[in-house]
PDB file of C-alpha atoms in Angstrom:
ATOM      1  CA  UNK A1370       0.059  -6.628  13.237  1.00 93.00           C
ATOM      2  CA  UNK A1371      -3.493  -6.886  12.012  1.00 95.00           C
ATOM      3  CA  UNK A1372      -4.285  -8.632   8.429  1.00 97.00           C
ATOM      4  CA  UNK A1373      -7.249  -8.174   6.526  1.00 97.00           C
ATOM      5  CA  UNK A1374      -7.494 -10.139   3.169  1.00 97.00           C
ATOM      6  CA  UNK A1375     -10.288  -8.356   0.809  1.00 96.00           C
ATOM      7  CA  UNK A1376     -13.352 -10.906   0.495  1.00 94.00           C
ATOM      8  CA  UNK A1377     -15.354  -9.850  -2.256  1.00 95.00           C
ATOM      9  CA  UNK A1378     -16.152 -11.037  -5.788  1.00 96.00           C
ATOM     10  CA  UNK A1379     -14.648  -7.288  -7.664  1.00 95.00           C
ATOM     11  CA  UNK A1380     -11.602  -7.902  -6.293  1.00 96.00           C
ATOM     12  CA  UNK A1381     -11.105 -11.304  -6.893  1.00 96.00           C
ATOM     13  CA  UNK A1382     -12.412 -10.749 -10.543  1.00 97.00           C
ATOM     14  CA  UNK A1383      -9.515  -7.922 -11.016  1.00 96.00           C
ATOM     15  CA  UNK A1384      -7.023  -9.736  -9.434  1.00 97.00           C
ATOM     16  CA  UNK A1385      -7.671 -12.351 -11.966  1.00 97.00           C
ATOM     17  CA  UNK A1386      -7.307 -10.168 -14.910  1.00 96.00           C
ATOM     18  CA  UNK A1387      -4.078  -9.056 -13.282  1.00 95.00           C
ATOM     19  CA  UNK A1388      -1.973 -12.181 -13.044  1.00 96.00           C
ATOM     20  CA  UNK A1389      -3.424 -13.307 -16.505  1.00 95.00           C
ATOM     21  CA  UNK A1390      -0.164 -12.598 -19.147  1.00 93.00           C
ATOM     22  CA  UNK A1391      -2.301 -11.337 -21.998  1.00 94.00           C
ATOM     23  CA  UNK A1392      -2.768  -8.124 -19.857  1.00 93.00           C
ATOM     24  CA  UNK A1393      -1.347  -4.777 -21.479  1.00 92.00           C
ATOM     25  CA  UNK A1394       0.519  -2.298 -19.304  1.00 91.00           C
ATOM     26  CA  UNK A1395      -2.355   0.217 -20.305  1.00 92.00           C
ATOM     27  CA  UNK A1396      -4.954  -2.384 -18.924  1.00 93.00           C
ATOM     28  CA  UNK A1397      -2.977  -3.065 -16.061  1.00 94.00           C
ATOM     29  CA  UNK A1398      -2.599   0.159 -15.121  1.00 93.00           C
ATOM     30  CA  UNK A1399      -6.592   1.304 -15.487  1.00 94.00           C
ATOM     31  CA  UNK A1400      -7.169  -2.248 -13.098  1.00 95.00           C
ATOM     32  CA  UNK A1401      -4.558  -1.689 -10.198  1.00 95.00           C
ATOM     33  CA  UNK A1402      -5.962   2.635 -10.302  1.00 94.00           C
ATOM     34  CA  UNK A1403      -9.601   0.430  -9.724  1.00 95.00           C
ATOM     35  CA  UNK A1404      -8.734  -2.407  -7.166  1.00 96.00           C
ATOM     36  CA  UNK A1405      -6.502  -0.099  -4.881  1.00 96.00           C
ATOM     37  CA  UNK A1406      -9.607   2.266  -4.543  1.00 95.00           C
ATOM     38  CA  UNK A1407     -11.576  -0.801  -3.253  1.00 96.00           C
ATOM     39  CA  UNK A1408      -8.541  -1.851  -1.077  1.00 97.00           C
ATOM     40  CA  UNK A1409      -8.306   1.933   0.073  1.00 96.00           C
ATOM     41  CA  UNK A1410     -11.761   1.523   1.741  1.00 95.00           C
ATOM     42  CA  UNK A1411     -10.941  -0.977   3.831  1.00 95.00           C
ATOM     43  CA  UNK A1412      -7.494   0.366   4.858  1.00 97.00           C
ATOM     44  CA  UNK A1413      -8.963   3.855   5.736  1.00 96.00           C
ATOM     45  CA  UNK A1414     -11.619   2.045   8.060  1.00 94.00           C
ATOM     46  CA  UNK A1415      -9.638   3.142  10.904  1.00 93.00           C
ATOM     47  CA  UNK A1416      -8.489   6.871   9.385  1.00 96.00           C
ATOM     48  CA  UNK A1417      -8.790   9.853  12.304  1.00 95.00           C
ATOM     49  CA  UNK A1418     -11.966  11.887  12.413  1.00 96.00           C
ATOM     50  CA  UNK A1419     -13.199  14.571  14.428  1.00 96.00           C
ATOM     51  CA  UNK A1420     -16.633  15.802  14.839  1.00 97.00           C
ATOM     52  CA  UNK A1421     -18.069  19.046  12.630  1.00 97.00           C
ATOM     53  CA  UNK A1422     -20.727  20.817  12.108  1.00 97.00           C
ATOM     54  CA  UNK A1423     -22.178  21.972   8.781  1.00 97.00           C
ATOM     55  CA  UNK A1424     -25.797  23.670   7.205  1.00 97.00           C
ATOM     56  CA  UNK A1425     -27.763  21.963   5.395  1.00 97.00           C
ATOM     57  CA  UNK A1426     -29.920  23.972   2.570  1.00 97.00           C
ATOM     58  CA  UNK A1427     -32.573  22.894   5.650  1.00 97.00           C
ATOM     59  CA  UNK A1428     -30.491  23.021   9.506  1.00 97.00           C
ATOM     60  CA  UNK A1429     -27.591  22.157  11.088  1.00 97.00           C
ATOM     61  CA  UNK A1430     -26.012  18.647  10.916  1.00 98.00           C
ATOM     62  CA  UNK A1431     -23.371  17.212  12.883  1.00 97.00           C
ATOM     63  CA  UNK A1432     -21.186  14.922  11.468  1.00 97.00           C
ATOM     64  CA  UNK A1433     -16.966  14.353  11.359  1.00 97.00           C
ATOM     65  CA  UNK A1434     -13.997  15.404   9.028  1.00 96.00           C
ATOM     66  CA  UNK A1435     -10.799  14.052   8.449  1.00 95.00           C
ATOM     67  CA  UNK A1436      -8.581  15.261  11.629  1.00 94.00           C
ATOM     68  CA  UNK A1437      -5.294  17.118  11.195  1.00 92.00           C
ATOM     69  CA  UNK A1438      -2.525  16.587  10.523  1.00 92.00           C
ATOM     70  CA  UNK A1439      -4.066  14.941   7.576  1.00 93.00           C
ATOM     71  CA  UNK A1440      -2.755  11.402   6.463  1.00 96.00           C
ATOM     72  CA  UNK A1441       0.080  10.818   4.420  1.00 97.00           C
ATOM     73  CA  UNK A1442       0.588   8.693   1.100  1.00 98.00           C
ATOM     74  CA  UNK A1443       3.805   6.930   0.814  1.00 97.00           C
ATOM     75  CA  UNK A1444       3.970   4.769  -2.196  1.00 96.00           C
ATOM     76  CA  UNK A1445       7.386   2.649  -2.487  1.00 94.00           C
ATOM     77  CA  UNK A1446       8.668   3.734  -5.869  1.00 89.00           C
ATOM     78  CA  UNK A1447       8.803   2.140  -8.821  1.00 83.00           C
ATOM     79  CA  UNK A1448       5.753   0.414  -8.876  1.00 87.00           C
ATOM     80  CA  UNK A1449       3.814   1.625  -5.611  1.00 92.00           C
ATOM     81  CA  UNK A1450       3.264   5.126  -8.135  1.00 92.00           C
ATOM     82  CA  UNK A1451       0.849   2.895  -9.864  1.00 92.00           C
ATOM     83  CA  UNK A1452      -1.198   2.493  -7.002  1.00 95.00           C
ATOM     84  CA  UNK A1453      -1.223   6.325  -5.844  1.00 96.00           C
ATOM     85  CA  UNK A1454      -3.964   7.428  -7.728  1.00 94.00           C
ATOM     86  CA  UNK A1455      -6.225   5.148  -6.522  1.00 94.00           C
ATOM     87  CA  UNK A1456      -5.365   5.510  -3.023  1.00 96.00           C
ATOM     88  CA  UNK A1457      -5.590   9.348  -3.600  1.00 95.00           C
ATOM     89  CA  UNK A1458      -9.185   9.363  -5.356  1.00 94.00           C
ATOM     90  CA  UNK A1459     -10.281   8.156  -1.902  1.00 93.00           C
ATOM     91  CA  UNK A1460      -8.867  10.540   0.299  1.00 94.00           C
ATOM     92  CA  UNK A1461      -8.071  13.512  -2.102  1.00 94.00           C
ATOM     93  CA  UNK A1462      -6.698  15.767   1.194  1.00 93.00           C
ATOM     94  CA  UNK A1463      -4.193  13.312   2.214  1.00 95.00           C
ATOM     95  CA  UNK A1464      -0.807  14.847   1.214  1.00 95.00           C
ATOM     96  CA  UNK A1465       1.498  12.448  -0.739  1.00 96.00           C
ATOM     97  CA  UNK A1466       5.230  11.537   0.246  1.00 96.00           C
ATOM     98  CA  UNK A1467       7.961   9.027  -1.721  1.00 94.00           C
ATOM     99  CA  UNK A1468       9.900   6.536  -0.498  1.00 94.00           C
ATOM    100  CA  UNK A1469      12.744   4.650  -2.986  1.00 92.00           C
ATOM    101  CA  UNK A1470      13.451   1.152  -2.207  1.00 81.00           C
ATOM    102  CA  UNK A1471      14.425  -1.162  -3.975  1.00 74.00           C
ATOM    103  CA  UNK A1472      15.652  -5.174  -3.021  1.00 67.00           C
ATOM    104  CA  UNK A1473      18.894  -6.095  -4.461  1.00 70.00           C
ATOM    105  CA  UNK A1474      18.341  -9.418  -6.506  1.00 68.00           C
ATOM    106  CA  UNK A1475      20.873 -10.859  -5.724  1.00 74.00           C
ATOM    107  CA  UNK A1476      21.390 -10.541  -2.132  1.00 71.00           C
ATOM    108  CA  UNK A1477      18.130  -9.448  -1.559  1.00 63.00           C
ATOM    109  CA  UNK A1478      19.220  -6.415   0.887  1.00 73.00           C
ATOM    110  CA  UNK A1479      16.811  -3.698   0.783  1.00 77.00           C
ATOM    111  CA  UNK A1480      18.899  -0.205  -0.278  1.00 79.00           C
ATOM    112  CA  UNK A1481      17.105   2.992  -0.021  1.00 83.00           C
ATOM    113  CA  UNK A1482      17.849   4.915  -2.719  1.00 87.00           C
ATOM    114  CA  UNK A1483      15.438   8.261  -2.729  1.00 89.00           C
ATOM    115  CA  UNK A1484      13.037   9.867  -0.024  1.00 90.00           C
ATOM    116  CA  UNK A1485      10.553  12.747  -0.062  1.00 94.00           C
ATOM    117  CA  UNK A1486       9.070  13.035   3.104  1.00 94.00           C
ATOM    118  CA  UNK A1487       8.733  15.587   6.210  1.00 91.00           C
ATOM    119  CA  UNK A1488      11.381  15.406   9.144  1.00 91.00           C
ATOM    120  CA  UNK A1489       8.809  15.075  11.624  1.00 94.00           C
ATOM    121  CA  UNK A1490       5.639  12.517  11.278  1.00 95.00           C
ATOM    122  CA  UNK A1491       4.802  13.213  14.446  1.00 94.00           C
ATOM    123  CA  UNK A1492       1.509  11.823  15.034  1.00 90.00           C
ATOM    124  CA  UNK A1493       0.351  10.985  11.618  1.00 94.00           C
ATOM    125  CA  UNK A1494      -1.208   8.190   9.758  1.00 97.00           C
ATOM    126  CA  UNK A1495       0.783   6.909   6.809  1.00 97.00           C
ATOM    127  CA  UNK A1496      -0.497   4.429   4.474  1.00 98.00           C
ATOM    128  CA  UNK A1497       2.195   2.458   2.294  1.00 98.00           C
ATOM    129  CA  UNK A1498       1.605   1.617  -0.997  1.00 97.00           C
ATOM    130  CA  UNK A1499       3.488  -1.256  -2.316  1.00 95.00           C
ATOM    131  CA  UNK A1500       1.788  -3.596  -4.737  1.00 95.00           C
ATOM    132  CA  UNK A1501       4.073  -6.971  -3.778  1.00 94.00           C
ATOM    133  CA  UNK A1502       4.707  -8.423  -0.975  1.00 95.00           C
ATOM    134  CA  UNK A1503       7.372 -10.741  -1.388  1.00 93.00           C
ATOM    135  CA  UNK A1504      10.145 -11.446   1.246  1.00 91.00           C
ATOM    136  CA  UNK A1505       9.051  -9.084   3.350  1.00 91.00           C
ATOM    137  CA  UNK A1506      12.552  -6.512   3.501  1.00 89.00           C
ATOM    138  CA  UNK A1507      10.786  -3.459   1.789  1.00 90.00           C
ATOM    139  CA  UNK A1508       7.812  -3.236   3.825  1.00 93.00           C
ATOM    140  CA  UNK A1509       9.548  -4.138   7.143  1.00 94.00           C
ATOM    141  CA  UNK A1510      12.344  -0.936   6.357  1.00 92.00           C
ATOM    142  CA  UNK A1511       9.957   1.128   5.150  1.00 95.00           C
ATOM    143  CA  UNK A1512       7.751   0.766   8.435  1.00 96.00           C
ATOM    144  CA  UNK A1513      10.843   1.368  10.661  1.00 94.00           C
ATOM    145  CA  UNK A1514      12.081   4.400   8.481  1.00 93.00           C
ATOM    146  CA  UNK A1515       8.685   5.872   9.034  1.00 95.00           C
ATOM    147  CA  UNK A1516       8.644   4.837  12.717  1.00 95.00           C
ATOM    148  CA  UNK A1517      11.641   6.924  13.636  1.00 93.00           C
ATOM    149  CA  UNK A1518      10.649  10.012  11.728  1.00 94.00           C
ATOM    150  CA  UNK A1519       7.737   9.870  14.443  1.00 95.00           C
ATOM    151  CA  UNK A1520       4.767   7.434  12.582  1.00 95.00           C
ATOM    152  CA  UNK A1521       2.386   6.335  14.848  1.00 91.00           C
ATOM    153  CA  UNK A1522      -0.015   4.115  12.690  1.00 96.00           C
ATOM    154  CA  UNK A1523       0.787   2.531   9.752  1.00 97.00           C
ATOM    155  CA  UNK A1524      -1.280   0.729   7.227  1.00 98.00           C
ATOM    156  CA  UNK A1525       0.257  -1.461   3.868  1.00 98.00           C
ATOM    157  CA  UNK A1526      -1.663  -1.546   1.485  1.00 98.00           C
ATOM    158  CA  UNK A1527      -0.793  -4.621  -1.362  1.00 97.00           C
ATOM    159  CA  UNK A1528      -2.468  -6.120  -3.787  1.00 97.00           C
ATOM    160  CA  UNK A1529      -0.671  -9.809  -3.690  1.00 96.00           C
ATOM    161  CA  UNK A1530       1.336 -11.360  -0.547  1.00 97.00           C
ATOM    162  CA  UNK A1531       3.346 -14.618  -0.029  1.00 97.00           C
ATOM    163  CA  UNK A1532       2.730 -16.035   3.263  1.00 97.00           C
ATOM    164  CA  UNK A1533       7.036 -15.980   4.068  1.00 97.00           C
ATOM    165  CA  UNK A1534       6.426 -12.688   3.797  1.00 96.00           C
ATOM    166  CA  UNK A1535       3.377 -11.451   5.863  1.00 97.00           C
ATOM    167  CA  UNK A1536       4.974 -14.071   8.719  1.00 97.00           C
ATOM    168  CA  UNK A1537       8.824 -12.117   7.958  1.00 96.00           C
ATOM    169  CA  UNK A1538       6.455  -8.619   8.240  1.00 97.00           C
ATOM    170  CA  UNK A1539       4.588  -9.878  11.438  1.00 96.00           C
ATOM    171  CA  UNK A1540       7.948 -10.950  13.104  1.00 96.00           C
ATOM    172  CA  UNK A1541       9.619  -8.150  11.882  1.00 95.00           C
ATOM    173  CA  UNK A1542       7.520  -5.234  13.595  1.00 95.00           C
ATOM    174  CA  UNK A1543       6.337  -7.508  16.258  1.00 94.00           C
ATOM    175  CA  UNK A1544       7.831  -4.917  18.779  1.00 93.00           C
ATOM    176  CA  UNK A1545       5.428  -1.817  16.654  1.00 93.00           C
ATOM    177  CA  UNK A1546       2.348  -1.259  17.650  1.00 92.00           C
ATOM    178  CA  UNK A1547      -0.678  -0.011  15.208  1.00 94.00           C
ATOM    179  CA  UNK A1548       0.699  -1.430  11.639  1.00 96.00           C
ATOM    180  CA  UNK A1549      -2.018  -3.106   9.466  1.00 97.00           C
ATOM    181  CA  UNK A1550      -1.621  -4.984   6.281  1.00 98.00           C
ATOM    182  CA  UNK A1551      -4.008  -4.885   3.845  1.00 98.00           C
ATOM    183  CA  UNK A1552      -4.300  -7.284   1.203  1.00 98.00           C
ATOM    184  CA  UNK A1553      -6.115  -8.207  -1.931  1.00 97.00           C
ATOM    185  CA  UNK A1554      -4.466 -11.670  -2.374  1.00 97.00           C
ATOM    186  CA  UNK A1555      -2.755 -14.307  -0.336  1.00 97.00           C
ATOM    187  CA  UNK A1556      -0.381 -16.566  -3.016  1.00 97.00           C
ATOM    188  CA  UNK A1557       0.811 -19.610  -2.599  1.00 96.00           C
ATOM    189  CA  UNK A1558       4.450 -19.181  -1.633  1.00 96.00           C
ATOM    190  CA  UNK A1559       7.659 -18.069  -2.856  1.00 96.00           C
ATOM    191  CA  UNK A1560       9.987 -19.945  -5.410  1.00 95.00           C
ATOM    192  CA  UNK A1561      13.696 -19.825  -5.504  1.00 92.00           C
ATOM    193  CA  UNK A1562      14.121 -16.463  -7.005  1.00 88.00           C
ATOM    194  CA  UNK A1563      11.900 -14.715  -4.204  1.00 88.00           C
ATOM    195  CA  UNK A1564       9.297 -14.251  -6.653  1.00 91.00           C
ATOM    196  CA  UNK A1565       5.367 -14.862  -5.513  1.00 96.00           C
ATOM    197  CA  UNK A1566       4.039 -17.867  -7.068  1.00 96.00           C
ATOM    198  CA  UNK A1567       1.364 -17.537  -8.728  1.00 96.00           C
ATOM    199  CA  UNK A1568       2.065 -13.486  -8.670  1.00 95.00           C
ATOM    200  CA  UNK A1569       1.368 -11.210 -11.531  1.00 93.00           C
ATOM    201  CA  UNK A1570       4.874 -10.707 -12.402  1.00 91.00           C
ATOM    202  CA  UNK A1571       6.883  -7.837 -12.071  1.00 89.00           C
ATOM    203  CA  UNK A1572       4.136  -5.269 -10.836  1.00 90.00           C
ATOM    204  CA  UNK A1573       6.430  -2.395 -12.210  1.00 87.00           C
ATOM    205  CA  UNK A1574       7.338  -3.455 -15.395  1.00 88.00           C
ATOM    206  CA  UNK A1575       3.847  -4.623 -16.246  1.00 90.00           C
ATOM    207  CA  UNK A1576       2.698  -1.413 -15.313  1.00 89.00           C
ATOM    208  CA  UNK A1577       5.542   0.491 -17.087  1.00 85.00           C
ATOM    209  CA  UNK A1578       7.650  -1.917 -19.417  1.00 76.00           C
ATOM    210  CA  UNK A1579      10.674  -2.852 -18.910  1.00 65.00           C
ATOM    211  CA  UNK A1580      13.633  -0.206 -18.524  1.00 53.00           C
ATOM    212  CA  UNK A1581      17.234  -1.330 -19.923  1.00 48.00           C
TER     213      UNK A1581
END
């Protein structure tokens, strides 16, 4: 599994703004729509192209265009939604599937609860949007539940990471090829509850409020 950790002074600045507490959900939402377009360059460095020709008001160019089948979208519901703009704005043609998982707090299990995607991935590119990366579970099911529909590169895209859980990701698709992590944030660790320390929080109830 390949790692990249954004290195650049925008994306450290948002991040900032994100963790602080004082941050409304409209606020939040209006950052994490900005930083996941900046984190959606870098995880489309390695997106499918194939070469094309087009007229200029002046000649011929060459050049490339996305190759089919086009890319697909998965954001991990609740909170990855908050990211699919973002990612979308970048690569408007990519079509857009949705995966429901959620961990159960108190035995941590990951359940899958909700899915909206095609039978047959054969082939295709999927990036996962997921803004947390905590103990690792969502990601690592997710990534295998794409990998049998037929998957055969997938990139994570999250805004924060502990490191127990990029090292449970890494060891958990150690035996899948082409999977890349992208990240704008490596915390500190994990504290008893499995939350990320320093984190942000809950990413979807900051970016939704909280839902009795």
């Amino acid at each position: 599994m390949r790692v990249t950790i954004l290195d650049h002074p925008l994306v450290s600045h948002k991040v900032t703004v994100l963790r602080d507490e004082r941050t409304s959900s409209p606020q939040f939402r209006a950052l994490v729509d900005e930083l996941v377009t900046l984190l959606a360059y870098e995880a489309t460095r390695s997106i499918r192209v194939e070469p094309v020709t087009v007229r200029t008001p002046v000649a011929e160019a060459r050049g490339v265009g996305i190759s089919r089948p086009r890319p697909l979208v998965v954001p991990v519901l609740r909170a990855g939604l908050g990211m699919l703009e973002g990612m979308t704005r970048l690569i408007p043609t990519a079509e857009v599937g949705f995966l429901g998982m959620a961990r159960n707090e108190q035995t941590l299990d990951i359940v899958t609860y909700a899915e909206r995607l095609p039978d047959d991935l054969t082939g295709r590119q999927v990036y996962v949007l997921d803004p947390m990366l905590a103990t690792g579970g969502t990601l690592i099911e997710a990534i295998r539940f794409l990998r049998q529909r037929g998957a055969d590169h997938i990139t994570c895209v999250c805004i924060l990471a502990a490191p127990e859980g990029i090292d449970a990701l890494e060891e958990g698709v150690a035996d899948l090829p082409d999977v890349d992590l992208v990240l704008a944030a490596r915390d500190e660790r994990l504290n008893e509850k499995a939350y990320i320390v320093p984190g942000l929080g809950d990413a979807g109830d900051r970016l939704y409020g909280v839902v009795d």
